[in-house]
Short mmCIF file of C-alpha atoms in Angstrom, two decimals:
data_model
loop_
_atom_site.label_atom_id
_atom_site.label_comp_id
_atom_site.label_asym_id
_atom_site.label_seq_id
_atom_site.Cartn_x
_atom_site.Cartn_y
_atom_site.Cartn_z
CA MET A 287 98.66 90.58 112.56
CA ALA A 288 97.39 89.21 109.27
CA VAL A 289 99.87 88.60 106.49
CA ALA A 290 97.34 89.40 103.77
CA ARG A 291 93.73 90.35 103.05
CA PHE A 292 91.32 88.30 100.95
CA ALA A 293 91.29 89.71 97.42
CA SER A 294 89.95 87.26 94.89
CA VAL A 295 89.15 83.76 93.73
CA VAL A 296 90.33 82.97 90.18
CA PHE A 297 88.81 80.07 88.26
CA ASP A 298 90.63 78.43 85.36
CA CYS A 299 88.32 77.81 82.39
CA THR A 300 88.07 77.81 78.60
CA ASP A 301 85.53 80.68 78.37
CA PRO A 302 86.19 83.54 80.86
CA GLU A 303 83.34 85.68 79.52
CA GLU A 304 80.74 82.95 80.10
CA LEU A 305 82.07 81.97 83.51
CA SER A 306 82.37 85.56 84.78
CA ALA A 307 78.78 86.27 83.69
CA PHE A 308 77.64 83.25 85.69
CA TRP A 309 79.49 84.32 88.83
CA ALA A 310 78.41 87.94 88.51
CA ALA A 311 74.76 86.77 88.47
CA MET A 312 75.27 84.25 91.29
CA VAL A 313 76.84 86.70 93.75
CA GLY A 314 75.36 89.96 92.61
CA GLY A 315 78.60 91.40 91.26
CA GLU A 316 79.49 93.33 88.13
CA VAL A 317 82.00 92.54 85.42
CA ALA A 318 84.62 95.23 86.02
CA VAL A 319 87.79 94.05 84.22
CA THR A 320 87.83 92.34 80.82
CA GLY A 321 90.56 91.09 78.57
CA ASP A 322 91.12 88.36 76.03
CA ASP A 323 92.06 85.76 78.63
CA PHE A 324 90.87 87.24 81.94
CA VAL A 325 87.60 88.69 83.20
CA ALA A 326 87.03 89.90 86.80
CA VAL A 327 83.78 90.41 88.73
CA ARG A 328 83.71 92.97 91.51
CA THR A 329 81.54 92.17 94.57
CA SER A 330 81.09 94.00 97.87
CA ARG A 331 83.40 91.46 99.58
CA GLY A 332 86.09 90.78 96.98
CA TRP A 333 86.59 89.60 93.43
CA PHE A 334 85.67 86.53 91.42
CA ALA A 335 87.74 86.13 88.25
CA ALA A 336 87.93 83.76 85.30
CA MET A 337 91.15 83.03 83.46
CA ARG A 338 91.43 81.24 80.11
CA VAL A 339 93.67 78.12 80.36
CA PRO A 340 94.32 76.09 77.21
CA ASP A 341 93.06 72.49 77.50
CA HIS A 342 91.41 73.19 80.89
CA GLN A 343 90.18 70.02 82.57
CA PRO A 344 87.46 70.68 85.18
CA PRO A 345 87.76 69.02 88.54
CA THR A 346 85.34 66.20 89.43
CA TRP A 347 83.25 65.84 92.51
CA GLY A 348 83.80 62.50 94.22
CA ASP A 349 86.15 61.10 91.55
CA ALA A 350 89.87 60.69 92.15
CA ASP A 351 90.84 60.99 88.44
CA VAL A 352 90.64 64.80 88.51
CA PRO A 353 89.86 65.53 92.19
CA LYS A 354 88.30 68.70 93.38
CA GLN A 355 91.00 70.74 94.99
CA MET A 356 88.75 73.40 96.44
CA HIS A 357 85.22 74.59 96.28
CA ILE A 358 83.29 77.75 97.09
CA ASP A 359 80.58 77.88 99.78
CA LEU A 360 77.83 80.45 99.32
CA SER A 361 75.31 81.35 102.06
CA VAL A 362 71.65 81.49 101.10
CA ASP A 363 68.37 81.98 102.95
CA ASP A 364 66.25 79.52 100.95
CA LEU A 365 67.86 76.45 99.38
CA ASP A 366 65.02 75.66 97.01
CA GLU A 367 64.88 79.23 95.61
CA ALA A 368 68.69 79.45 95.36
CA GLU A 369 68.90 76.07 93.63
CA ALA A 370 66.33 77.07 91.05
CA GLU A 371 68.16 80.32 90.30
CA ALA A 372 71.60 78.67 90.17
CA ILE A 373 70.29 76.13 87.63
CA ARG A 374 68.61 78.88 85.60
CA LEU A 375 71.99 80.64 85.44
CA GLY A 376 73.77 77.52 84.16
CA ALA A 377 74.81 75.53 87.26
CA ARG A 378 74.37 71.76 87.37
CA LEU A 379 73.26 69.97 90.54
CA VAL A 380 75.56 66.99 91.31
CA SER A 381 73.86 63.62 91.76
CA GLU A 382 75.19 62.83 95.28
CA GLN A 383 73.77 65.23 97.91
CA PRO A 384 74.88 64.18 101.41
CA ALA A 385 72.80 66.75 103.33
CA PRO A 386 70.33 68.46 100.94
CA ASP A 387 68.32 69.96 103.81
CA ARG A 388 71.44 71.99 104.88
CA TYR A 389 73.51 72.42 101.71
CA ARG A 390 73.48 71.49 98.05
CA ILE A 391 76.42 70.81 95.74
CA PHE A 392 76.63 72.22 92.16
CA LEU A 393 79.09 72.62 89.32
CA ASP A 394 79.47 75.99 87.64
CA PRO A 395 79.40 76.16 83.81
CA ALA A 396 83.12 75.32 83.66
CA GLY A 397 82.77 72.39 86.08
CA HIS A 398 84.03 74.01 89.33
CA PRO A 399 82.21 72.71 92.43
CA PHE A 400 80.38 75.03 94.80
CA CYS A 401 77.85 74.69 97.54
CA LEU A 402 74.79 76.66 98.52
CA SER A 403 74.24 76.44 102.25
CA ILE A 404 71.83 77.68 104.87
CA GLN A 405 74.27 76.96 107.72
CA ILE A 406 77.02 79.53 107.14
CA PRO A 407 76.79 82.65 109.36
CA ASP A 408 77.47 86.06 107.84
CA ALA A 409 81.14 87.08 108.32
CA VAL A 410 80.35 90.79 108.42
#
């Protein structure tokens, strides 16, 4: 028996409104909860949220000074199309791409790493 059910991913940031708008557009969700320091995006599979943290320092990809502690993987059908849309929405492609034919690594507007991948099967 499971102890818990997946509910949400919460990203620390300096601008929750901007970051939640980015994630709402990336995953097709809607901003459903807003406050001064917290904004949540509802999706069909759970929640993405952004929380204001004073002096937030984004993680780095491949650098031990502020190491990434986690990242999000998103499944896509076409990497080139998904990359173009992610960049249009404000993502930045990282310079080192170990397997760009299977997945691509990005940073969201607050610097959190995420991957777009064609090799993740649908869970549902």
